[in-house]
Short mmCIF file of C-alpha atoms in Angstrom, two decimals:
data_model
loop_
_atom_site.label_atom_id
_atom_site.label_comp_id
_atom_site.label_asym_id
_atom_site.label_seq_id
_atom_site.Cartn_x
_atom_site.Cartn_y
_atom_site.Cartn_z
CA UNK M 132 0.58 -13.24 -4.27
CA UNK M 133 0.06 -9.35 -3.36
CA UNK M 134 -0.16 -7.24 -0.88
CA UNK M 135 -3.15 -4.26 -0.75
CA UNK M 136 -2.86 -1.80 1.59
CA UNK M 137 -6.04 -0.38 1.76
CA UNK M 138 -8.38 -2.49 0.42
CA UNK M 139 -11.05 -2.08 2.87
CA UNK M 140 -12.39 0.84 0.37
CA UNK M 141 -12.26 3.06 -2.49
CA UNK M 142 -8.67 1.61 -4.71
CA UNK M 143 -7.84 -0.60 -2.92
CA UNK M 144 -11.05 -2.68 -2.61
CA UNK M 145 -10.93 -2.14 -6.32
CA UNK M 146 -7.32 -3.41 -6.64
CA UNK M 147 -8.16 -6.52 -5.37
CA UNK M 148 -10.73 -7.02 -6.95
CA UNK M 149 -9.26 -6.87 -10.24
CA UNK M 150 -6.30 -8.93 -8.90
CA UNK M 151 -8.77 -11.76 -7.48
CA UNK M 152 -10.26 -11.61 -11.43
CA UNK M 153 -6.53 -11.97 -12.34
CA UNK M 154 -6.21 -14.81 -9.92
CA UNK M 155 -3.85 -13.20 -7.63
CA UNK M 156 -3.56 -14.80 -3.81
CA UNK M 157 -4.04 -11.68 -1.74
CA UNK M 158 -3.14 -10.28 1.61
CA UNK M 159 -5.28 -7.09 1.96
CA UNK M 160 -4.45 -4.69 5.03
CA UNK M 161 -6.41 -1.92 6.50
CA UNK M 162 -7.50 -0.40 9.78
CA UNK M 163 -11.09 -0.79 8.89
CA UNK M 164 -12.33 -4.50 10.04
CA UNK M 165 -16.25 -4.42 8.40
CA UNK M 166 -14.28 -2.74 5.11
CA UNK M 167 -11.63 -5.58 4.55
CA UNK M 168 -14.34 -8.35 5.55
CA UNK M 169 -16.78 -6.61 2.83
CA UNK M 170 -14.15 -6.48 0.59
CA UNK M 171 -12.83 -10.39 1.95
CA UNK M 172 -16.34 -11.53 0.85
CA UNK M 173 -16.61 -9.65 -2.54
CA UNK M 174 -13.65 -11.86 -3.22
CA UNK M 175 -14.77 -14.75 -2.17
CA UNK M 176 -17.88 -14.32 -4.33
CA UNK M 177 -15.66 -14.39 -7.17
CA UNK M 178 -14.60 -17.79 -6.93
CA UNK M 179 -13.40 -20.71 -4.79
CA UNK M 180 -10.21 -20.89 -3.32
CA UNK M 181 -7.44 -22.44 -4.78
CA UNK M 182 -6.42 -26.19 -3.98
CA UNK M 183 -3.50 -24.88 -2.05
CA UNK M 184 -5.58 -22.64 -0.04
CA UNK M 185 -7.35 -19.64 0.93
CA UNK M 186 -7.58 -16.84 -2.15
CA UNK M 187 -7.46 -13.97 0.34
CA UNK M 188 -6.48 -13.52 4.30
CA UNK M 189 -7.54 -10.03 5.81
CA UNK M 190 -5.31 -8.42 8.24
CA UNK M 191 -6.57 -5.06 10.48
CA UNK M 192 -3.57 -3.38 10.87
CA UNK M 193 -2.45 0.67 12.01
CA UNK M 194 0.18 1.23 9.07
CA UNK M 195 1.02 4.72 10.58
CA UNK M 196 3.03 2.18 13.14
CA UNK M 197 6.40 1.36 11.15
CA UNK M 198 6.37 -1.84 13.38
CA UNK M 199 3.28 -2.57 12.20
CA UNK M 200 4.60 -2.50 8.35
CA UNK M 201 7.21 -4.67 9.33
CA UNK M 202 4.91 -7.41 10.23
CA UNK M 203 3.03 -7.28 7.22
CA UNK M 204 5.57 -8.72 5.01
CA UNK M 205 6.60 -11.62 7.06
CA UNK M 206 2.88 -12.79 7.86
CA UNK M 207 1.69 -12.99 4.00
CA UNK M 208 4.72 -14.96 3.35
CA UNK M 209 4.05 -16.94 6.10
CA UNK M 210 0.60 -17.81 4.64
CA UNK M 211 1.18 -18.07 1.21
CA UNK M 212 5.13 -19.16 0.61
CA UNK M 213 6.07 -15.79 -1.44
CA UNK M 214 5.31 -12.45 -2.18
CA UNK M 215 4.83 -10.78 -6.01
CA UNK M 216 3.54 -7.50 -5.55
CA UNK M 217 2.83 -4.99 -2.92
CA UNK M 218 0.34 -2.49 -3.67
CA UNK M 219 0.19 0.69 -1.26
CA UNK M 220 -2.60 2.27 -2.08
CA UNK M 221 -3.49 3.19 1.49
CA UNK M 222 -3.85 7.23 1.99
CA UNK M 223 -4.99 9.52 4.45
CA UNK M 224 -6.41 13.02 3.75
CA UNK M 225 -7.42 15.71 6.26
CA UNK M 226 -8.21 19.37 4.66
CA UNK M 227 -6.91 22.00 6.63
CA UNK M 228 -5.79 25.86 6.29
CA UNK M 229 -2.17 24.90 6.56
CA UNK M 230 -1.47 27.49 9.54
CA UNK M 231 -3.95 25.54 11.53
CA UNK M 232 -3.38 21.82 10.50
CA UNK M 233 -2.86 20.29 14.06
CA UNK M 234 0.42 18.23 14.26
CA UNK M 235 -0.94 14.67 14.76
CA UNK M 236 -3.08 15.02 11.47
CA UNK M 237 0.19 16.18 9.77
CA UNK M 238 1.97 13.50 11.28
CA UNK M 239 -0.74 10.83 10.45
CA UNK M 240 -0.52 12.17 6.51
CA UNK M 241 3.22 11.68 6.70
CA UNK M 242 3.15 8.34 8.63
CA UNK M 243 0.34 6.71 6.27
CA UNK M 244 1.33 8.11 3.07
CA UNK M 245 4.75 8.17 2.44
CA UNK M 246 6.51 6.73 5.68
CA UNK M 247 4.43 3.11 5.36
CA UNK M 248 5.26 2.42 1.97
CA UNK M 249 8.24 3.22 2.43
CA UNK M 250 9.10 0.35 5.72
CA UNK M 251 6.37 -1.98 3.52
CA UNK M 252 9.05 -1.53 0.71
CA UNK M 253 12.01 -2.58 2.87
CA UNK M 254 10.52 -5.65 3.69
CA UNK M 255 9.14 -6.39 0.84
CA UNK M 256 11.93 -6.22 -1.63
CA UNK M 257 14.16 -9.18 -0.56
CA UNK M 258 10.78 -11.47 -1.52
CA UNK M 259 10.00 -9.58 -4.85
CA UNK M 260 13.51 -9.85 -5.85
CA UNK M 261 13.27 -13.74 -5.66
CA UNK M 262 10.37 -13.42 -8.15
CA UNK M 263 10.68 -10.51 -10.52
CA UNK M 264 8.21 -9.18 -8.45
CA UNK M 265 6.53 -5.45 -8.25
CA UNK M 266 5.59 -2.42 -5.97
CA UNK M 267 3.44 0.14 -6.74
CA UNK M 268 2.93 2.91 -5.19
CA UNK M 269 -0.78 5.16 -5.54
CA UNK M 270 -0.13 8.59 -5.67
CA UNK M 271 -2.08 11.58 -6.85
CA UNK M 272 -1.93 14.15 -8.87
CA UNK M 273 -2.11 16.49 -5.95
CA UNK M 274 1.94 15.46 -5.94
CA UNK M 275 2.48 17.44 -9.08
CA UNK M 276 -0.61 20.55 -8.49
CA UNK M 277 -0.42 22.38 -5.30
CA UNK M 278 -4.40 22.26 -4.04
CA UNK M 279 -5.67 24.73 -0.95
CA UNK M 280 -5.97 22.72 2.10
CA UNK M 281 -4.35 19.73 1.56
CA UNK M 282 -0.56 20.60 2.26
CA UNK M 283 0.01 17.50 4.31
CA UNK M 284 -1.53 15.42 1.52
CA UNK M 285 0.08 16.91 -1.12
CA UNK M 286 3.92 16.87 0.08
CA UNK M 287 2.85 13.02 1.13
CA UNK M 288 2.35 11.91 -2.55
CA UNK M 289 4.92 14.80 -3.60
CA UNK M 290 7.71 12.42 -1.46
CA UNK M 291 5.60 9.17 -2.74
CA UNK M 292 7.03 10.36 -6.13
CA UNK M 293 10.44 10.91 -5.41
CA UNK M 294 10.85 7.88 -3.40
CA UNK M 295 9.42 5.68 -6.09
CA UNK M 296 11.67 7.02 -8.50
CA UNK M 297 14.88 6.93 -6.56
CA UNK M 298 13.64 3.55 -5.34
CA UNK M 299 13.19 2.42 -9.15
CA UNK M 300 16.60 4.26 -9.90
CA UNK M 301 18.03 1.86 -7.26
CA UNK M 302 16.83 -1.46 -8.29
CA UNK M 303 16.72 -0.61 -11.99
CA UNK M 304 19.60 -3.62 -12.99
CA UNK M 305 17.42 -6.08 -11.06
CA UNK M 306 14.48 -8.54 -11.35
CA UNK M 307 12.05 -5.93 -10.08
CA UNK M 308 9.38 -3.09 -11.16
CA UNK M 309 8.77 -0.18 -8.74
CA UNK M 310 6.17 2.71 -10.07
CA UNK M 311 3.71 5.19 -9.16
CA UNK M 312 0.46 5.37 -10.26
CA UNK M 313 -1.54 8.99 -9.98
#
């Protein structure tokens, strides 16, 4: 069972996918409704669902709202029994001159980026450690290269990083994986 935050587009829709091949049970999160039901159906087309169920529930979801991260984990669990993996791939970008980057984009970066998996993890890591389970984390390589206009973006993965890795650091003795991907 995994989570896929979102997976109404771009990696995400292509993380589930490839999970679905895999056959993964998947919760897949986004704020995009027509996005997760595309990618809902592209899963379905891949085969029937499981004897015990549904292969994939959709969930529309804000995940710059830390309460809204904090339901995530206990509704997949509800539906499915357990949680493996959660994937936070979700990511906002705005471009901006960085003098001029209006605070409720920056804010939004922050909130999206690096604050949601970070409340996703929380909740999710009781679960995985019941089944040597796994988080990973999408960052970018704009975490390691400074790029013009993206400062928001590129501190958000920057902290992605170093969360991951102290996270990792953390749990390292335990019956669970935590990386980054960029």
């Amino acid at each position: 069972v995994a989570i896929i935050t979102g997976a109404a587009s771009g990696l995400g829709r292509e993380t589930a996918l490839k999970l679905a091949k895999l056959g993964a049970k998947l919760w897949l999160e986004d704020y995009q409704q027509s996005g997760l039901e595309e990618t809902a159906a592209m899963v379905a087309a891949l085969g029937a669902a499981g004897s015990d169920g549904p292969n994939c529930h959709i969930q529309v979801a804000d995940l710059s709202d830390a309460a809204a991260c904090h339901a995530v984990i206990p509704a997949a669990i509800a539906a499915y029994g357990r949680l493996d993996a959660l994937c936070n791939v979700a990511g906002l970008l705005y471009m901006a001159n960085t003098a001029d980057m209006p605070q409720d984009q920056w804010d939004r970066i922050i909130a999206v980026n690096l604050s949601a998996p970070c409340f996703l993890s929380q909740a999710a890591i009781p679960h995985l450690l019941k089944n040597d389970g796994a988080i990973v984390n999408v960052a970018s390589c704009a975490a390691f290269q400074g790029q013009a206009y993206t400062a928001a973006y590129g501190a958000s993965k920057a902290g992605l990083v170093n969360m991951t890795k102290s996270m990792a650091m953390e749990y390292q003795k335990q019956s669970i994986r935590i990386n980054a991907v960029a």
